[in-house]
XYZ file of C-alpha atoms in Angstrom:
565
model
C -6.099 -41.179 -28.383
C -9.603 -41.800 -29.728
C -10.965 -38.946 -27.618
C -8.248 -36.543 -28.855
C -8.926 -37.592 -32.462
C -12.650 -36.823 -32.128
C -11.926 -33.449 -30.493
C -9.504 -32.487 -33.276
C -11.979 -33.625 -35.934
C -14.830 -31.626 -34.379
C -12.636 -28.518 -34.233
C -11.788 -28.966 -37.921
C -15.519 -29.181 -38.723
C -16.150 -25.951 -36.808
C -13.356 -24.198 -38.698
C -14.747 -25.489 -41.984
C -18.215 -24.237 -41.075
C -16.803 -20.799 -40.232
C -14.877 -20.660 -43.505
C -17.689 -21.711 -45.829
C -21.384 -22.504 -45.685
C -21.924 -26.265 -45.420
C -25.544 -27.022 -46.199
C -25.355 -30.771 -45.773
C -22.482 -33.065 -44.929
C -22.452 -35.974 -47.430
C -22.708 -39.579 -46.327
C -19.316 -41.282 -46.572
C -18.939 -45.044 -46.963
C -15.754 -46.983 -46.409
C -16.869 -49.533 -49.016
C -17.594 -46.942 -51.711
C -14.694 -45.408 -53.612
C -16.389 -42.001 -53.634
C -15.240 -39.363 -51.165
C -16.669 -36.196 -49.674
C -16.132 -32.894 -51.436
C -14.742 -31.224 -48.301
C -12.442 -34.037 -47.207
C -9.246 -32.283 -48.294
C -10.277 -29.080 -46.492
C -11.001 -30.975 -43.268
C -7.611 -32.703 -43.423
C -5.871 -29.356 -43.941
C -7.715 -27.863 -40.962
C -6.706 -30.848 -38.822
C -3.073 -30.440 -39.870
C -3.032 -26.727 -39.023
C -4.742 -27.080 -35.631
C -3.030 -27.740 -32.333
C -4.876 -28.983 -29.247
C -3.768 -30.057 -25.794
C -5.545 -33.359 -25.308
C -5.452 -36.275 -22.924
C -2.335 -37.625 -24.651
C -0.543 -34.276 -24.608
C 0.026 -31.920 -27.515
C -1.764 -33.105 -30.657
C -0.162 -31.650 -33.783
C 0.468 -33.057 -37.272
C 3.213 -32.174 -39.729
C 2.791 -31.577 -43.447
C 2.909 -35.324 -44.158
C 0.104 -36.026 -41.725
C 2.281 -37.609 -39.038
C 1.877 -36.662 -35.400
C 4.862 -34.708 -34.085
C 5.879 -32.830 -30.918
C 4.830 -35.532 -28.488
C 6.638 -37.158 -25.572
C 6.465 -40.577 -23.932
C 7.330 -41.547 -20.361
C 9.704 -44.466 -19.790
C 8.451 -46.563 -16.870
C 9.969 -49.397 -14.912
C 8.257 -51.956 -12.724
C 9.170 -52.034 -9.043
C 7.672 -53.578 -5.929
C 5.758 -50.349 -5.366
C 4.371 -50.431 -8.919
C 5.267 -48.376 -11.987
C 7.411 -45.309 -11.375
C 9.327 -42.790 -13.455
C 13.109 -42.845 -13.620
C 15.286 -39.903 -12.648
C 17.583 -38.189 -15.183
C 20.855 -39.349 -13.627
C 20.702 -43.095 -14.319
C 17.866 -44.754 -16.228
C 17.166 -47.971 -18.079
C 17.425 -47.489 -21.826
C 14.305 -48.059 -23.901
C 15.120 -50.570 -26.623
C 13.162 -53.183 -28.635
C 16.003 -55.699 -28.199
C 17.538 -57.274 -25.135
C 20.416 -55.176 -23.779
C 23.219 -56.194 -21.448
C 26.124 -54.618 -19.619
C 26.706 -50.888 -19.716
C 24.502 -50.367 -22.746
C 21.415 -51.015 -20.598
C 21.700 -47.593 -18.982
C 21.484 -43.978 -20.016
C 21.308 -40.645 -18.230
C 23.423 -37.761 -17.048
C 25.854 -39.750 -14.887
C 26.136 -42.481 -17.552
C 27.225 -39.876 -20.105
C 29.505 -38.309 -17.488
C 31.411 -41.511 -16.761
C 31.638 -42.182 -20.512
C 33.166 -38.747 -21.145
C 35.568 -39.216 -18.237
C 36.676 -42.567 -19.634
C 37.464 -40.896 -22.965
C 39.472 -38.112 -21.320
C 41.314 -40.252 -18.753
C 41.468 -43.449 -20.863
C 40.013 -46.111 -18.561
C 37.395 -48.824 -18.873
C 34.500 -49.311 -16.478
C 31.566 -51.539 -15.634
C 28.302 -50.170 -14.279
C 26.790 -52.019 -11.322
C 23.509 -51.202 -9.658
C 23.609 -50.975 -5.884
C 21.764 -53.863 -4.322
C 19.614 -52.010 -1.771
C 18.850 -49.020 -4.100
C 20.098 -46.523 -1.465
C 22.641 -43.733 -1.507
C 24.121 -44.577 1.834
C 23.627 -43.825 5.529
C 25.496 -45.077 8.579
C 23.464 -47.973 10.012
C 25.959 -49.032 12.706
C 27.971 -46.196 14.205
C 29.959 -48.444 16.555
C 31.356 -50.590 13.733
C 31.158 -47.869 11.048
C 28.893 -49.870 8.735
C 27.129 -48.041 5.931
C 24.511 -49.215 3.483
C 23.874 -48.201 -0.125
C 26.526 -46.963 -2.549
C 28.716 -45.680 0.272
C 28.727 -49.102 1.890
C 29.692 -50.883 -1.353
C 32.625 -48.487 -1.909
C 33.801 -49.016 1.675
C 33.602 -52.798 1.312
C 35.462 -52.749 -2.008
C 32.518 -54.062 -4.011
C 32.700 -50.901 -6.140
C 35.630 -48.607 -6.884
C 33.556 -45.459 -7.085
C 30.020 -44.244 -6.503
C 28.709 -42.002 -9.272
C 25.176 -40.632 -8.953
C 23.412 -37.580 -7.581
C 25.370 -38.250 -4.396
C 25.483 -35.162 -2.187
C 28.836 -34.268 -0.651
C 28.215 -33.977 3.100
C 30.526 -33.694 6.076
C 29.411 -37.108 7.368
C 30.128 -38.862 4.072
C 33.393 -36.945 3.745
C 34.646 -38.717 6.889
C 34.481 -42.145 5.226
C 34.883 -41.304 1.524
C 37.108 -39.154 -0.658
C 35.047 -37.004 -3.037
C 36.069 -35.472 -6.321
C 35.335 -31.872 -7.215
C 31.575 -31.364 -7.662
C 30.351 -32.054 -11.191
C 27.049 -30.316 -10.424
C 26.049 -27.674 -7.885
C 22.634 -27.692 -6.282
C 20.787 -26.713 -3.126
C 17.455 -26.991 -1.355
C 14.608 -25.000 -2.894
C 10.803 -24.893 -2.849
C 8.529 -26.755 -5.263
C 5.103 -25.126 -5.543
C 2.039 -25.247 -7.759
C 1.490 -22.340 -10.126
C -1.612 -20.263 -9.361
C -4.344 -20.899 -11.910
C -5.837 -17.416 -11.646
C -3.954 -14.491 -13.125
C -4.497 -11.012 -11.753
C -5.823 -8.352 -14.107
C -5.424 -4.819 -12.838
C -8.294 -2.416 -13.548
C -5.801 0.424 -13.889
C -3.196 -1.550 -15.838
C -2.840 1.378 -18.250
C -0.883 3.133 -15.492
C 1.661 0.279 -15.315
C 4.143 1.602 -17.928
C 5.241 4.217 -15.363
C 5.885 3.665 -11.682
C 4.014 5.615 -9.033
C 7.111 7.740 -8.481
C 7.248 8.708 -12.171
C 3.539 9.617 -12.214
C 4.070 11.890 -9.197
C 6.989 13.617 -10.901
C 4.922 14.065 -14.079
C 2.182 15.764 -12.051
C 4.766 17.927 -10.306
C 6.286 18.879 -13.668
C 2.838 19.763 -15.019
C 2.084 22.088 -12.100
C 5.579 23.594 -12.116
C 5.612 24.381 -15.845
C 2.092 25.828 -15.622
C 3.167 28.203 -12.858
C 6.327 29.192 -14.764
C 4.280 29.997 -17.874
C 1.871 32.047 -15.781
C 4.658 34.005 -14.058
C 6.829 34.545 -17.143
C 3.818 35.426 -19.239
C 2.816 38.197 -16.831
C 6.362 39.543 -16.558
C 7.046 39.660 -20.283
C 5.673 42.819 -21.984
C 5.273 40.927 -25.256
C 2.499 38.753 -23.849
C 0.238 41.785 -23.239
C -2.006 42.860 -26.111
C -4.427 45.787 -26.542
C -7.968 44.466 -26.439
C -9.260 47.468 -28.436
C -6.770 48.116 -31.268
C -8.998 50.895 -32.672
C -8.828 52.825 -29.389
C -5.119 53.350 -28.864
C -5.737 56.165 -26.367
C -7.315 53.788 -23.812
C -4.170 51.609 -23.396
C -6.112 48.627 -22.012
C -4.100 45.406 -22.478
C -4.920 41.746 -21.895
C -2.720 38.742 -21.048
C -3.998 35.316 -22.169
C -1.682 33.395 -19.809
C -3.842 33.377 -16.705
C -3.203 30.600 -14.202
C -6.049 28.456 -15.523
C -5.134 29.126 -19.144
C -1.504 28.206 -18.411
C -2.616 24.896 -16.948
C -4.899 24.313 -19.938
C -2.031 24.979 -22.371
C 0.238 22.572 -20.451
C -2.253 19.720 -20.225
C -3.254 20.123 -23.895
C 0.343 19.748 -25.051
C 0.877 16.833 -22.658
C -2.068 15.050 -24.257
C -0.662 15.801 -27.735
C -3.657 18.013 -28.564
C -3.991 21.550 -29.913
C -4.769 24.646 -27.896
C -6.221 28.070 -28.789
C -3.564 29.743 -26.626
C -0.105 30.241 -28.092
C 2.972 31.966 -26.606
C 4.337 35.066 -28.320
C 7.352 36.141 -26.283
C 10.751 34.441 -26.406
C 10.597 33.501 -22.724
C 7.233 31.721 -22.919
C 8.191 30.052 -26.186
C 11.376 28.732 -24.590
C 9.404 27.273 -21.687
C 6.845 25.812 -24.103
C 9.549 24.300 -26.327
C 11.240 22.556 -23.424
C 7.851 21.256 -22.266
C 7.133 19.970 -25.798
C 10.413 18.034 -25.750
C 9.599 16.597 -22.326
C 6.144 15.451 -23.428
C 7.562 13.947 -26.635
C 9.916 11.670 -24.702
C 7.412 10.778 -21.983
C 4.521 10.007 -24.335
C 6.773 7.958 -26.627
C 8.092 5.952 -23.662
C 4.574 5.441 -22.310
C 3.187 4.308 -25.669
C 6.088 1.924 -26.270
C 5.474 0.086 -22.989
C 1.681 0.304 -22.925
C 1.001 -2.607 -25.295
C 3.226 -4.967 -23.330
C 1.661 -4.096 -19.974
C -1.897 -4.385 -21.281
C -1.363 -7.872 -22.706
C 0.570 -9.257 -19.712
C -1.477 -10.943 -17.013
C 0.382 -10.911 -13.731
C 0.629 -14.099 -11.690
C 0.682 -13.475 -7.942
C 2.203 -16.152 -5.724
C 1.153 -16.379 -2.062
C 4.781 -17.029 -1.044
C 8.085 -15.716 -2.383
C 10.673 -17.390 -0.142
C 11.252 -19.744 2.758
C 10.819 -16.806 5.133
C 7.267 -16.339 3.839
C 6.583 -20.029 4.497
C 7.801 -19.772 8.072
C 5.626 -16.707 8.796
C 2.317 -18.286 7.786
C 0.328 -21.432 8.610
C -2.200 -21.641 5.769
C 0.216 -23.337 3.358
C 1.781 -26.522 4.708
C 5.313 -27.533 3.793
C 7.483 -30.588 4.167
C 10.345 -32.607 2.716
C 11.557 -36.152 2.229
C 11.522 -38.092 5.490
C 15.004 -39.204 6.477
C 16.809 -37.521 3.584
C 19.605 -34.958 3.477
C 17.029 -32.147 3.264
C 15.533 -33.166 6.610
C 19.036 -33.382 8.077
C 19.727 -29.827 6.906
C 16.785 -28.442 8.879
C 17.654 -30.491 11.957
C 21.239 -29.185 12.064
C 20.556 -25.580 11.027
C 20.829 -22.771 13.605
C 19.113 -20.107 11.469
C 15.872 -18.899 13.041
C 13.742 -19.317 9.917
C 14.876 -22.895 9.374
C 14.451 -23.743 13.051
C 10.830 -22.565 12.864
C 10.280 -24.715 9.775
C 11.875 -27.727 11.490
C 9.555 -27.337 14.506
C 6.544 -27.105 12.198
C 7.513 -30.353 10.430
C 8.066 -32.072 13.796
C 4.576 -31.043 14.962
C 2.995 -32.151 11.667
C 4.671 -35.436 10.669
C 2.131 -35.907 7.872
C 3.963 -33.276 5.805
C 7.033 -35.551 5.538
C 6.929 -37.678 2.382
C 8.265 -41.158 1.704
C 9.379 -40.190 -1.817
C 9.741 -37.150 -4.035
C 6.921 -38.487 -6.215
C 4.570 -38.366 -3.220
C 5.719 -34.837 -2.515
C 4.938 -33.799 -6.082
C 1.455 -35.317 -5.830
C 0.834 -33.391 -2.610
C 1.933 -30.162 -4.283
C -0.598 -30.757 -7.058
C -3.391 -30.949 -4.462
C -2.694 -27.328 -3.511
C -1.710 -25.364 -0.381
C 1.458 -27.425 0.025
C 5.106 -26.594 -0.665
C 7.678 -29.354 -1.021
C 11.332 -28.773 -0.141
C 13.751 -30.681 -2.350
C 17.005 -30.219 -4.224
C 16.909 -27.656 -7.007
C 18.336 -30.032 -9.635
C 15.301 -32.282 -9.250
C 12.970 -29.263 -9.214
C 14.450 -28.019 -12.497
C 13.927 -31.440 -14.026
C 10.276 -31.444 -12.930
C 9.452 -27.893 -13.982
C 10.762 -28.617 -17.488
C 8.093 -31.316 -17.820
C 5.354 -30.421 -15.327
C 4.123 -27.028 -16.537
C 1.873 -26.472 -13.514
C 4.836 -26.612 -11.117
C 7.409 -23.935 -10.415
C 10.381 -23.164 -8.191
C 9.853 -20.525 -5.518
C 12.735 -18.344 -4.340
C 16.418 -19.164 -4.432
C 18.515 -21.816 -2.738
C 18.353 -22.401 1.002
C 21.842 -23.915 0.988
C 24.634 -24.732 -1.448
C 26.101 -28.161 -2.037
C 27.351 -30.320 -4.857
C 27.226 -33.794 -6.332
C 30.558 -35.599 -6.484
C 32.064 -38.984 -7.267
C 32.872 -40.925 -4.109
C 35.988 -43.124 -3.821
C 37.415 -45.179 -0.980
C 39.029 -43.189 1.835
C 42.797 -42.886 1.451
C 42.833 -43.354 -2.313
C 43.746 -39.720 -2.905
C 45.350 -40.371 -6.251
C 42.130 -41.799 -7.719
C 39.929 -38.905 -6.549
C 42.488 -36.337 -7.746
C 42.738 -38.095 -11.114
C 38.956 -38.026 -11.537
C 38.819 -34.369 -10.416
C 41.263 -33.471 -13.170
C 38.941 -35.049 -15.727
C 35.912 -33.231 -14.287
C 37.749 -29.901 -14.509
C 38.628 -30.564 -18.129
C 35.022 -31.438 -19.001
C 33.874 -28.293 -17.245
C 36.339 -26.087 -19.137
C 35.291 -27.584 -22.471
C 31.596 -27.046 -21.717
C 30.788 -30.760 -21.753
C 29.084 -30.692 -18.337
C 26.830 -27.861 -19.448
C 25.963 -29.730 -22.642
C 25.095 -32.885 -20.693
C 22.781 -31.028 -18.348
C 21.042 -29.264 -21.234
C 20.591 -32.655 -22.914
C 19.023 -34.477 -19.973
C 17.151 -31.597 -18.373
C 15.809 -29.674 -21.376
C 15.919 -32.050 -24.352
C 15.642 -35.739 -23.492
C 12.646 -37.477 -21.923
C 10.121 -34.710 -22.546
C 12.369 -31.798 -21.597
C 11.568 -28.317 -22.861
C 7.835 -28.975 -22.794
C 7.100 -25.965 -20.607
C 9.142 -23.392 -22.510
C 6.825 -20.563 -23.539
C 7.327 -19.881 -27.217
C 6.595 -16.358 -28.503
C 3.521 -16.098 -30.652
C 3.205 -13.852 -33.673
C -0.499 -13.246 -33.102
C -1.840 -10.312 -31.099
C -4.071 -11.183 -28.174
C -7.261 -9.205 -27.802
C -7.720 -7.031 -24.738
C -10.672 -7.591 -22.438
C -12.482 -5.149 -20.205
C -10.263 -6.239 -17.337
C -7.256 -4.758 -19.152
C -8.664 -1.337 -20.090
C -11.567 -0.978 -17.663
C -9.682 1.672 -15.708
C -9.714 3.992 -18.729
C -13.502 3.878 -18.757
C -13.552 4.621 -15.022
C -11.331 7.677 -15.542
C -13.553 8.828 -18.419
C -16.710 8.443 -16.338
C -15.226 10.313 -13.379
C -13.977 13.100 -15.654
C -17.357 13.532 -17.355
C -19.182 13.646 -14.023
C -16.650 16.151 -12.670
C -17.061 18.382 -15.733
C -20.854 18.233 -15.369
C -20.625 19.163 -11.685
C -18.327 22.118 -12.402
C -20.628 23.336 -15.172
C -23.623 23.216 -12.836
C -21.711 25.132 -10.164
C -20.751 27.766 -12.749
C -24.407 28.027 -13.714
C -25.422 28.623 -10.078
C -22.523 31.014 -9.439
C -23.645 33.388 -12.184
C -27.171 33.679 -10.822
C -26.141 34.363 -7.215
C -24.685 37.759 -8.268
C -28.043 39.301 -9.154
C -30.649 40.778 -6.826
C -34.185 40.042 -7.849
C -37.005 37.951 -6.526
C -36.320 34.317 -5.883
C -39.287 33.327 -8.032
C -37.918 35.221 -11.025
C -34.481 33.668 -10.618
C -35.999 30.181 -10.421
C -38.083 30.793 -13.523
C -35.049 32.037 -15.435
C -32.973 29.085 -14.276
C -35.666 26.629 -15.320
C -35.975 28.410 -18.666
C -32.199 28.214 -19.264
C -32.072 24.545 -18.280
C -34.877 23.710 -20.690
C -33.160 25.691 -23.414
C -29.894 23.824 -22.803
C -31.640 20.435 -22.919
C -33.358 21.158 -26.223
C -29.957 21.432 -27.986
C -31.666 23.520 -30.705
C -29.428 26.573 -31.020
C -26.400 28.346 -29.608
C -28.159 31.760 -29.682
C -30.805 32.757 -27.185
C -32.638 35.703 -25.747
C -30.721 38.067 -23.419
C -32.047 38.387 -19.877
C -32.017 41.886 -18.413
C -32.032 42.338 -14.665
C -30.197 44.193 -11.966
C -26.879 43.208 -10.419
C -26.616 43.216 -6.643
C -25.733 46.593 -5.293
C -22.257 46.853 -3.818
C -22.023 47.782 -0.189
C -19.000 49.977 -0.801
C -18.976 53.686 -1.696
C -19.128 52.738 -5.394
C -22.683 51.451 -5.130
C -23.877 54.372 -7.255
C -22.303 52.934 -10.398
C -24.499 51.642 -13.215
C -26.375 48.588 -12.054
C -28.139 47.517 -15.207
C -26.138 45.195 -17.446
C -26.691 42.925 -20.387
C -25.723 39.377 -19.525
C -25.455 36.833 -22.351
C -25.552 33.080 -21.918
C -25.120 30.067 -24.207
C -22.248 31.237 -26.423
C -18.697 32.476 -26.259
C -19.938 35.755 -24.700
C -20.489 33.781 -21.480
C -16.837 34.139 -20.424
C -15.639 37.482 -19.132
C -12.768 39.234 -20.925
C -11.819 41.189 -17.812
C -9.559 38.422 -16.454
C -5.943 39.479 -16.422
C -6.573 43.107 -17.570
C -3.962 45.757 -16.989
C -4.575 49.487 -17.440
C -1.432 51.375 -18.348
C -1.099 55.161 -18.010
């Protein structure tokens, strides 16, 4: 507690220093009535801060009292101090208790509710040997534990987390189950969370991204085809020379793809459709991009702020397939009996593994939990106990579903059918009224530190690190390098069309590169040289042309020309 107090105080000092400039902290004396000028501010910072210290969550309310903390109730046994289970526990009280009032827990509340419904009185008695009950002498049919005391008449009923099994059913009559459970896997949560470099792609699945790319290519081709077929997309490039009838179509294949990608990225484009057919295709594409971009943006924030936890195992089948993670259960319990009697291949493999490695079998569930905390170990136990642990031990979790299905019931002496049926009627009534659900919520998620591991939503926005958005920078870098490579290839492609000496071409290329690197102007001198002569019969055509570089004249306007008679 002293350590947590110093940590909280130091954090308050840091917050105070960040909020205002503290030149010198005044000397404070307990004997002097004077106080520091910043004392009230420090107290307010300590009240508003929350830290997870050695004694758990440290948080103060407005009155300055510590709140939101939990204490463990311990009892002394021959093995030392140990924690009680949620079914039956000794009540914590400053005064001496006796009789039924000494106990509390799920089954204590259950028998109390049953007594109210069925109108009977009862006395709670602890079993002498602290056992549930196994057959210790098969020849004489002698059992120990709670089962043995019911058989001998020492107790009228056994009420606890007593599993209904076929062996116990032969000597006892059980009521309807008041709680259903099954064997599951207790495992330690991974401490490292996976951050995907390309997490910005997560809002859509790979299948959706493929369909988006297919839609992009398909719409681009449709615009190209429809644009060439429609007469309204052709325009005279020389309006002053109507006799020439030379028309141009802006929807080339590359321009169609540029128009499609620009609208997909919610950007403008210098190309615009004029005909009804191309405008219809463009309008439908606009609607498609509106829905897709809105859906992507809505999910992007959630996927960028979520750090995915990857577990090495997902089920019992995964455990059976590997050998790196060891697994075991309680030695001599009903879980071990389940694996010994099972005929399912996966469970037979797990049973053989536990037989070959007896060290994985634990003498108590507490030992199993400690082994899980060490890492690379999975403990097989009943899900009701796992749920109780995971509500209080935030580093533990349940893996997969249930390996089997069974229930806890109240055991009565064999042949006393009326008593078991009478109790079953009360259990059904409590179930219908929701009392059983309320009791489990109380002892699993509220009492004795329950609900500690519930993640509460926070109103603050968490900042994104490079691990969340690093993929965007990778895409940007690749795109810039690709654009630079294409531009260089275009530069080389233009020069390969002209026939002159290699030295002249190199000099001109060097001159153009230097001009481009100076970034001084977008206008430059026109180079005049001869184009390569064509090998066809038209080689006599004019072979001297003016070629302009560095401005919009660089692109040819002959693409997509159509000469009409």
